[in-house]
Short mmCIF file of N, CA and C in Angstrom, two decimals:
data_model
loop_
_atom_site.label_atom_id
_atom_site.label_comp_id
_atom_site.label_asym_id
_atom_site.label_seq_id
_atom_site.Cartn_x
_atom_site.Cartn_y
_atom_site.Cartn_z
N UNK O 1 3.61 15.52 -7.21
CA UNK O 1 2.54 16.37 -7.79
C UNK O 1 1.10 15.21 -7.68
N UNK O 2 -0.26 15.44 -7.41
CA UNK O 2 -1.34 14.80 -7.20
C UNK O 2 -2.28 15.05 -8.07
N UNK O 3 -2.94 14.12 -8.89
CA UNK O 3 -3.93 14.59 -9.67
C UNK O 3 -5.39 14.00 -8.95
N UNK O 4 -6.34 15.28 -8.95
CA UNK O 4 -7.43 14.76 -8.44
C UNK O 4 -8.75 14.58 -9.15
N UNK O 5 -9.83 13.67 -9.27
CA UNK O 5 -10.61 13.77 -10.08
C UNK O 5 -12.25 13.71 -9.34
N UNK O 6 -12.66 14.47 -9.36
CA UNK O 6 -14.09 14.47 -8.72
C UNK O 6 -15.49 13.80 -9.24
N UNK O 7 -16.28 13.16 -8.62
CA UNK O 7 -17.52 12.82 -9.29
C UNK O 7 -18.57 12.62 -8.37
N UNK O 8 -19.76 12.84 -8.70
CA UNK O 8 -20.81 12.49 -7.84
C UNK O 8 -21.74 13.99 -7.72
N UNK O 9 -21.25 15.03 -8.17
CA UNK O 9 -22.09 16.31 -8.17
C UNK O 9 -23.32 15.90 -8.62
N UNK O 10 -24.38 16.56 -8.42
CA UNK O 10 -25.69 16.63 -9.15
C UNK O 10 -26.94 17.56 -8.55
N UNK O 11 -27.95 17.55 -9.10
CA UNK O 11 -29.11 18.50 -8.77
C UNK O 11 -29.97 17.64 -8.21
N UNK O 12 -30.54 18.38 -6.97
CA UNK O 12 -31.08 17.65 -5.67
C UNK O 12 -31.94 18.70 -5.06
N UNK O 13 -32.95 17.97 -4.25
CA UNK O 13 -33.88 19.01 -3.73
C UNK O 13 -33.27 19.17 -2.35
N UNK O 14 -34.15 20.15 -1.74
CA UNK O 14 -33.61 20.68 -0.27
C UNK O 14 -34.29 19.03 0.54
N UNK O 15 -33.18 18.84 1.60
CA UNK O 15 -32.83 18.09 2.34
C UNK O 15 -32.88 16.47 1.85
N UNK O 16 -32.03 16.55 0.74
CA UNK O 16 -31.80 15.53 0.05
C UNK O 16 -30.31 15.21 0.64
N UNK O 17 -29.60 14.11 -0.20
CA UNK O 17 -28.29 13.67 0.10
C UNK O 17 -27.57 13.54 -0.99
N UNK O 18 -26.11 13.64 -1.13
CA UNK O 18 -25.30 13.43 -2.19
C UNK O 18 -24.03 12.68 -1.34
N UNK O 19 -23.35 11.97 -2.23
CA UNK O 19 -21.94 11.52 -1.97
C UNK O 19 -21.21 11.79 -3.00
N UNK O 20 -20.23 12.57 -2.53
CA UNK O 20 -18.95 12.82 -3.68
C UNK O 20 -17.80 12.12 -3.57
N UNK O 21 -17.44 11.72 -4.58
CA UNK O 21 -15.87 11.11 -4.58
C UNK O 21 -14.71 11.63 -5.37
N UNK O 22 -13.51 11.31 -4.81
CA UNK O 22 -12.58 11.93 -5.44
C UNK O 22 -11.36 10.77 -5.41
N UNK O 23 -10.89 10.49 -6.36
CA UNK O 23 -9.83 9.70 -6.54
C UNK O 23 -8.38 10.38 -7.32
N UNK O 24 -7.57 9.98 -6.42
CA UNK O 24 -6.33 10.44 -6.26
C UNK O 24 -5.39 9.82 -7.14
N UNK O 25 -4.24 10.35 -8.00
CA UNK O 25 -3.53 9.44 -8.77
C UNK O 25 -2.26 8.84 -8.10
N UNK O 26 -2.07 9.25 -6.66
CA UNK O 26 -1.02 8.39 -5.94
C UNK O 26 -1.59 8.23 -4.48
N UNK O 27 -0.83 7.43 -3.75
CA UNK O 27 -1.22 6.92 -2.28
C UNK O 27 -0.98 8.23 -1.44
N UNK O 28 -1.89 8.99 -0.91
CA UNK O 28 -1.80 10.16 -0.08
C UNK O 28 -2.00 9.68 1.38
N UNK O 29 -2.51 8.72 1.62
CA UNK O 29 -3.02 8.35 3.14
C UNK O 29 -1.93 8.85 4.09
N UNK O 30 -0.66 8.36 3.60
CA UNK O 30 0.43 8.48 4.96
C UNK O 30 0.71 9.69 4.97
N UNK O 31 1.00 10.63 4.08
CA UNK O 31 1.45 12.05 4.17
C UNK O 31 0.76 13.07 3.47
N UNK O 32 -0.28 13.22 3.03
CA UNK O 32 -1.09 14.36 2.92
C UNK O 32 -2.37 14.65 3.70
N UNK O 33 -2.72 15.70 4.08
CA UNK O 33 -3.99 16.32 4.36
C UNK O 33 -4.95 16.11 3.11
N UNK O 34 -6.04 15.94 3.14
CA UNK O 34 -7.14 15.65 1.95
C UNK O 34 -8.18 16.21 2.63
N UNK O 35 -9.16 16.80 1.56
CA UNK O 35 -10.17 17.44 2.29
C UNK O 35 -11.17 18.10 0.96
N UNK O 36 -12.20 18.62 1.48
CA UNK O 36 -13.19 19.32 0.34
C UNK O 36 -13.50 20.69 1.01
N UNK O 37 -13.26 21.57 -0.25
CA UNK O 37 -13.86 22.84 -0.06
C UNK O 37 -15.02 23.26 -1.04
N UNK O 38 -15.59 24.41 -0.96
CA UNK O 38 -16.67 24.59 -2.18
C UNK O 38 -16.47 26.03 -2.24
N UNK O 39 -17.14 26.29 -3.56
CA UNK O 39 -17.38 27.88 -3.90
C UNK O 39 -18.27 27.94 -4.67
N UNK O 40 -19.07 28.97 -4.26
CA UNK O 40 -20.31 29.19 -4.57
C UNK O 40 -20.11 30.40 -5.88
N UNK O 41 -20.97 30.50 -6.65
CA UNK O 41 -20.97 32.08 -7.70
C UNK O 41 -21.00 33.19 -6.76
N UNK O 42 -19.83 33.89 -7.09
CA UNK O 42 -19.63 35.32 -6.50
C UNK O 42 -19.32 34.91 -4.76
N UNK O 43 -18.90 33.95 -4.45
CA UNK O 43 -18.29 33.94 -3.16
C UNK O 43 -16.94 33.29 -3.15
N UNK O 44 -16.36 33.87 -2.03
CA UNK O 44 -14.85 32.95 -1.99
C UNK O 44 -14.98 31.15 -1.63
N UNK O 45 -14.14 30.83 -1.78
CA UNK O 45 -13.93 29.47 -1.11
C UNK O 45 -14.39 29.45 0.42
N UNK O 46 -14.52 28.14 0.41
CA UNK O 46 -15.25 27.93 2.05
C UNK O 46 -14.69 26.32 2.46
N UNK O 47 -14.19 26.21 3.11
CA UNK O 47 -13.59 24.66 3.53
C UNK O 47 -14.75 24.09 4.07
N UNK O 48 -14.78 22.84 3.86
CA UNK O 48 -15.80 21.87 4.46
C UNK O 48 -15.33 21.09 5.45
N UNK O 49 -14.27 20.40 4.90
CA UNK O 49 -14.16 19.10 5.81
C UNK O 49 -12.79 18.38 5.29
N UNK O 50 -11.94 18.17 6.20
CA UNK O 50 -10.64 17.52 6.08
C UNK O 50 -10.07 16.20 6.85
N UNK O 51 -9.22 15.31 6.01
CA UNK O 51 -8.74 14.06 7.02
C UNK O 51 -7.13 14.57 7.15
N UNK O 52 -6.68 14.34 8.72
CA UNK O 52 -5.30 14.17 8.60
C UNK O 52 -4.94 12.99 8.08
N UNK O 53 -3.44 12.92 7.73
CA UNK O 53 -2.93 11.85 7.23
C UNK O 53 -2.60 10.65 8.35
N UNK O 54 -2.75 9.51 7.78
CA UNK O 54 -2.21 8.00 8.46
C UNK O 54 -3.25 8.21 9.74
N UNK O 55 -4.47 8.32 9.42
CA UNK O 55 -5.59 8.02 10.19
C UNK O 55 -5.77 8.95 11.44
N UNK O 56 -5.22 10.24 11.55
CA UNK O 56 -4.73 11.16 12.55
C UNK O 56 -6.16 11.84 12.89
N UNK O 57 -7.20 11.66 12.27
CA UNK O 57 -8.56 12.57 12.54
C UNK O 57 -9.11 13.20 11.47
N UNK O 58 -9.99 14.02 11.97
CA UNK O 58 -10.67 15.00 10.93
C UNK O 58 -11.00 16.22 11.45
N UNK O 59 -11.30 17.18 10.35
CA UNK O 59 -11.51 18.12 10.86
C UNK O 59 -12.59 18.91 10.00
N UNK O 60 -13.89 19.51 10.31
CA UNK O 60 -15.31 20.11 9.98
C UNK O 60 -15.46 21.32 10.30
N UNK O 61 -15.40 22.13 8.87
CA UNK O 61 -15.77 23.57 9.27
C UNK O 61 -17.05 23.94 9.64
N UNK O 62 -17.20 24.77 9.94
CA UNK O 62 -18.65 25.25 10.42
C UNK O 62 -19.49 25.53 9.32
N UNK O 63 -18.94 25.35 8.13
CA UNK O 63 -19.98 25.84 6.82
C UNK O 63 -20.91 24.49 6.90
N UNK O 64 -20.67 23.28 7.41
CA UNK O 64 -21.72 22.00 7.03
C UNK O 64 -21.46 21.47 7.83
N UNK O 65 -21.09 21.48 9.18
CA UNK O 65 -20.92 20.55 10.53
C UNK O 65 -22.21 19.84 10.84
N UNK O 66 -22.23 19.05 10.93
CA UNK O 66 -23.38 17.99 11.47
C UNK O 66 -23.93 17.58 10.10
N UNK O 67 -23.80 17.87 9.03
CA UNK O 67 -24.33 17.56 7.84
C UNK O 67 -23.64 16.59 6.78
N UNK O 68 -22.46 16.88 6.88
CA UNK O 68 -21.45 15.94 6.17
C UNK O 68 -20.41 15.23 7.22
N UNK O 69 -20.05 14.20 5.89
CA UNK O 69 -18.78 13.30 6.85
C UNK O 69 -18.03 12.77 5.81
N UNK O 70 -16.83 12.94 6.21
CA UNK O 70 -15.67 12.91 5.27
C UNK O 70 -15.20 11.57 5.78
N UNK O 71 -14.78 10.99 4.64
CA UNK O 71 -14.34 9.22 4.70
C UNK O 71 -13.09 9.02 3.68
N UNK O 72 -12.47 8.01 3.79
CA UNK O 72 -11.52 7.55 2.58
C UNK O 72 -11.24 6.27 2.79
N UNK O 73 -11.36 5.77 1.47
CA UNK O 73 -10.93 4.21 1.36
C UNK O 73 -9.41 4.40 0.76
N UNK O 74 -8.58 4.32 1.68
CA UNK O 74 -6.83 4.36 1.48
C UNK O 74 -6.45 3.38 0.50
N UNK O 75 -6.99 2.30 0.54
CA UNK O 75 -6.65 0.94 -0.77
C UNK O 75 -6.80 1.27 -1.93
N UNK O 76 -7.75 2.45 -1.99
CA UNK O 76 -8.07 2.70 -3.62
C UNK O 76 -7.93 4.39 -3.60
N UNK O 77 -7.52 4.74 -3.02
CA UNK O 77 -6.90 6.24 -2.87
C UNK O 77 -8.13 7.13 -3.43
N UNK O 78 -9.41 6.77 -2.54
CA UNK O 78 -10.48 7.46 -2.91
C UNK O 78 -11.01 8.13 -1.64
N UNK O 79 -11.57 9.50 -2.04
CA UNK O 79 -11.82 10.35 -0.84
C UNK O 79 -13.69 10.55 -0.99
N UNK O 80 -14.28 10.57 0.10
CA UNK O 80 -15.59 10.85 0.06
C UNK O 80 -16.08 11.94 0.81
N UNK O 81 -17.30 12.66 0.38
CA UNK O 81 -17.93 13.39 1.34
C UNK O 81 -19.55 13.15 1.24
N UNK O 82 -19.95 12.80 2.02
CA UNK O 82 -21.45 12.36 2.45
C UNK O 82 -22.07 13.64 2.71
N UNK O 83 -23.25 14.12 2.20
CA UNK O 83 -23.83 15.39 2.29
C UNK O 83 -25.41 14.73 2.72
N UNK O 84 -25.73 15.45 3.83
CA UNK O 84 -27.13 15.27 3.93
C UNK O 84 -27.86 16.45 4.40
N UNK O 85 -29.12 16.28 4.43
CA UNK O 85 -29.73 17.44 4.43
C UNK O 85 -29.60 18.79 4.06
N UNK O 86 -29.15 18.44 2.49
CA UNK O 86 -28.84 19.68 1.99
C UNK O 86 -29.64 21.02 1.65
N UNK O 87 -29.53 22.20 1.68
CA UNK O 87 -29.80 23.31 1.57
C UNK O 87 -29.54 23.74 0.44
N UNK O 88 -30.17 24.93 -0.07
CA UNK O 88 -30.24 25.82 -1.29
C UNK O 88 -28.84 26.59 -1.10
N UNK O 89 -28.58 26.69 -0.18
CA UNK O 89 -27.33 27.76 0.27
C UNK O 89 -26.15 26.62 0.13
N UNK O 90 -26.17 25.44 -0.11
CA UNK O 90 -24.97 24.54 -0.41
C UNK O 90 -24.67 24.44 -1.76
N UNK O 91 -25.58 25.21 -2.62
CA UNK O 91 -25.27 25.10 -4.06
C UNK O 91 -23.83 25.40 -4.36
N UNK O 92 -22.89 24.87 -5.01
CA UNK O 92 -21.81 25.44 -5.13
C UNK O 92 -20.93 24.11 -6.14
N UNK O 93 -20.08 24.73 -6.48
CA UNK O 93 -18.83 23.82 -6.85
C UNK O 93 -17.91 23.28 -6.10
N UNK O 94 -18.00 22.09 -5.66
CA UNK O 94 -17.18 21.46 -4.70
C UNK O 94 -15.92 20.60 -4.80
N UNK O 95 -14.71 21.03 -4.47
CA UNK O 95 -13.57 20.46 -4.87
C UNK O 95 -12.95 19.53 -3.86
N UNK O 96 -12.11 18.83 -4.33
CA UNK O 96 -11.34 17.93 -3.70
C UNK O 96 -10.02 18.66 -4.04
N UNK O 97 -9.11 18.08 -2.54
CA UNK O 97 -7.82 19.01 -2.27
C UNK O 97 -7.05 18.09 -1.50
N UNK O 98 -5.69 18.08 -1.75
CA UNK O 98 -4.72 17.76 -0.87
C UNK O 98 -3.37 18.47 -0.69
N UNK O 99 -2.70 18.24 0.04
CA UNK O 99 -1.39 18.83 0.89
C UNK O 99 -0.43 18.12 1.49
N UNK O 100 1.03 18.11 1.18
CA UNK O 100 1.61 17.30 1.96
C UNK O 100 2.69 18.47 2.98
N UNK O 101 2.08 19.45 2.81
CA UNK O 101 2.64 20.33 3.93
C UNK O 101 2.07 20.44 5.23
N UNK O 102 2.48 19.03 5.74
CA UNK O 102 1.92 19.17 7.15
C UNK O 102 2.01 19.71 7.98
N UNK O 103 3.22 20.82 8.42
CA UNK O 103 3.19 21.54 9.09
C UNK O 103 2.49 22.99 9.23
N UNK O 104 1.60 22.98 8.07
CA UNK O 104 0.31 23.86 8.33
C UNK O 104 -0.60 23.67 8.89
N UNK O 105 -0.60 22.27 9.20
CA UNK O 105 -2.16 21.85 9.50
C UNK O 105 -2.98 21.38 8.57
N UNK O 106 -4.20 21.02 9.15
CA UNK O 106 -5.07 20.61 7.75
C UNK O 106 -6.34 21.10 7.70
N UNK O 107 -6.50 22.35 8.42
CA UNK O 107 -7.82 23.05 8.49
C UNK O 107 -7.84 23.90 7.63
N UNK O 108 -6.60 24.19 6.85
CA UNK O 108 -6.70 25.57 5.83
C UNK O 108 -6.98 24.83 4.53
N UNK O 109 -8.22 24.31 4.29
CA UNK O 109 -8.10 23.73 3.22
C UNK O 109 -8.34 24.33 1.75
N UNK O 110 -8.67 25.56 1.73
CA UNK O 110 -8.79 26.29 0.64
C UNK O 110 -7.27 26.58 -0.01
N UNK O 111 -6.38 26.55 0.99
CA UNK O 111 -5.04 26.78 0.45
C UNK O 111 -4.01 25.44 0.10
N UNK O 112 -4.94 24.38 0.01
CA UNK O 112 -4.00 23.50 -0.43
C UNK O 112 -3.27 23.30 -1.65
N UNK O 113 -2.22 22.61 -1.88
CA UNK O 113 -1.52 22.56 -3.26
C UNK O 113 -2.06 21.87 -4.29
N UNK O 114 -2.87 21.03 -4.17
CA UNK O 114 -3.43 20.34 -5.54
C UNK O 114 -4.97 20.03 -5.60
N UNK O 115 -5.53 20.60 -6.31
CA UNK O 115 -7.10 20.56 -6.28
C UNK O 115 -7.56 20.01 -7.77
N UNK O 116 -8.66 19.40 -7.43
CA UNK O 116 -9.65 18.70 -8.43
C UNK O 116 -10.03 19.70 -9.49
N UNK O 117 -11.00 19.33 -10.46
CA UNK O 117 -11.28 20.15 -11.50
C UNK O 117 -12.96 20.50 -10.51
N UNK O 118 -13.46 20.14 -9.73
CA UNK O 118 -14.65 20.39 -9.05
C UNK O 118 -15.80 19.69 -9.59
N UNK O 119 -16.74 19.51 -8.94
CA UNK O 119 -18.16 19.31 -9.28
C UNK O 119 -18.99 19.71 -8.64
N UNK O 120 -20.12 20.64 -9.59
CA UNK O 120 -21.19 20.78 -9.46
C UNK O 120 -22.49 20.27 -8.64
N UNK O 121 -23.28 20.79 -7.09
CA UNK O 121 -23.87 20.78 -6.55
C UNK O 121 -24.85 21.48 -6.58
N UNK O 122 -26.20 21.13 -7.01
CA UNK O 122 -27.30 22.27 -6.97
C UNK O 122 -28.35 21.80 -6.01
N UNK O 123 -28.94 22.71 -5.10
CA UNK O 123 -29.77 22.33 -4.42
C UNK O 123 -30.81 23.33 -4.65
N UNK O 124 -32.07 22.31 -4.93
CA UNK O 124 -33.46 23.56 -5.11
C UNK O 124 -34.29 23.43 -3.93
N UNK O 125 -35.26 24.56 -3.95
CA UNK O 125 -35.85 24.26 -2.76
C UNK O 125 -37.21 23.96 -3.30
#
């Protein structure tokens, strides 16, 4: 079981930046996929980015590719999502997630086992 707590959501204007953080309750670096997905009101969940375990690389979904960077401070069990050039369509609740079912791959972020409570990002024009 992994508990995840996100922070960093805020209201920003279009073109602005935000960095989201997610602290995990256990050491996930060696054996979990970790990532972010988002859900806007009335829409389905949409994957954003993920990291493979043990420094095995990253995955970026088309949704925000080129405008986000995912990173991890493995010593502090913290996952980050740096978001730049935000657009009004990026308004959503952003969730941190983790999964140790590595045979599924790490790109199915919206199906991860463990989720945080979400942090709201609002982008105004």
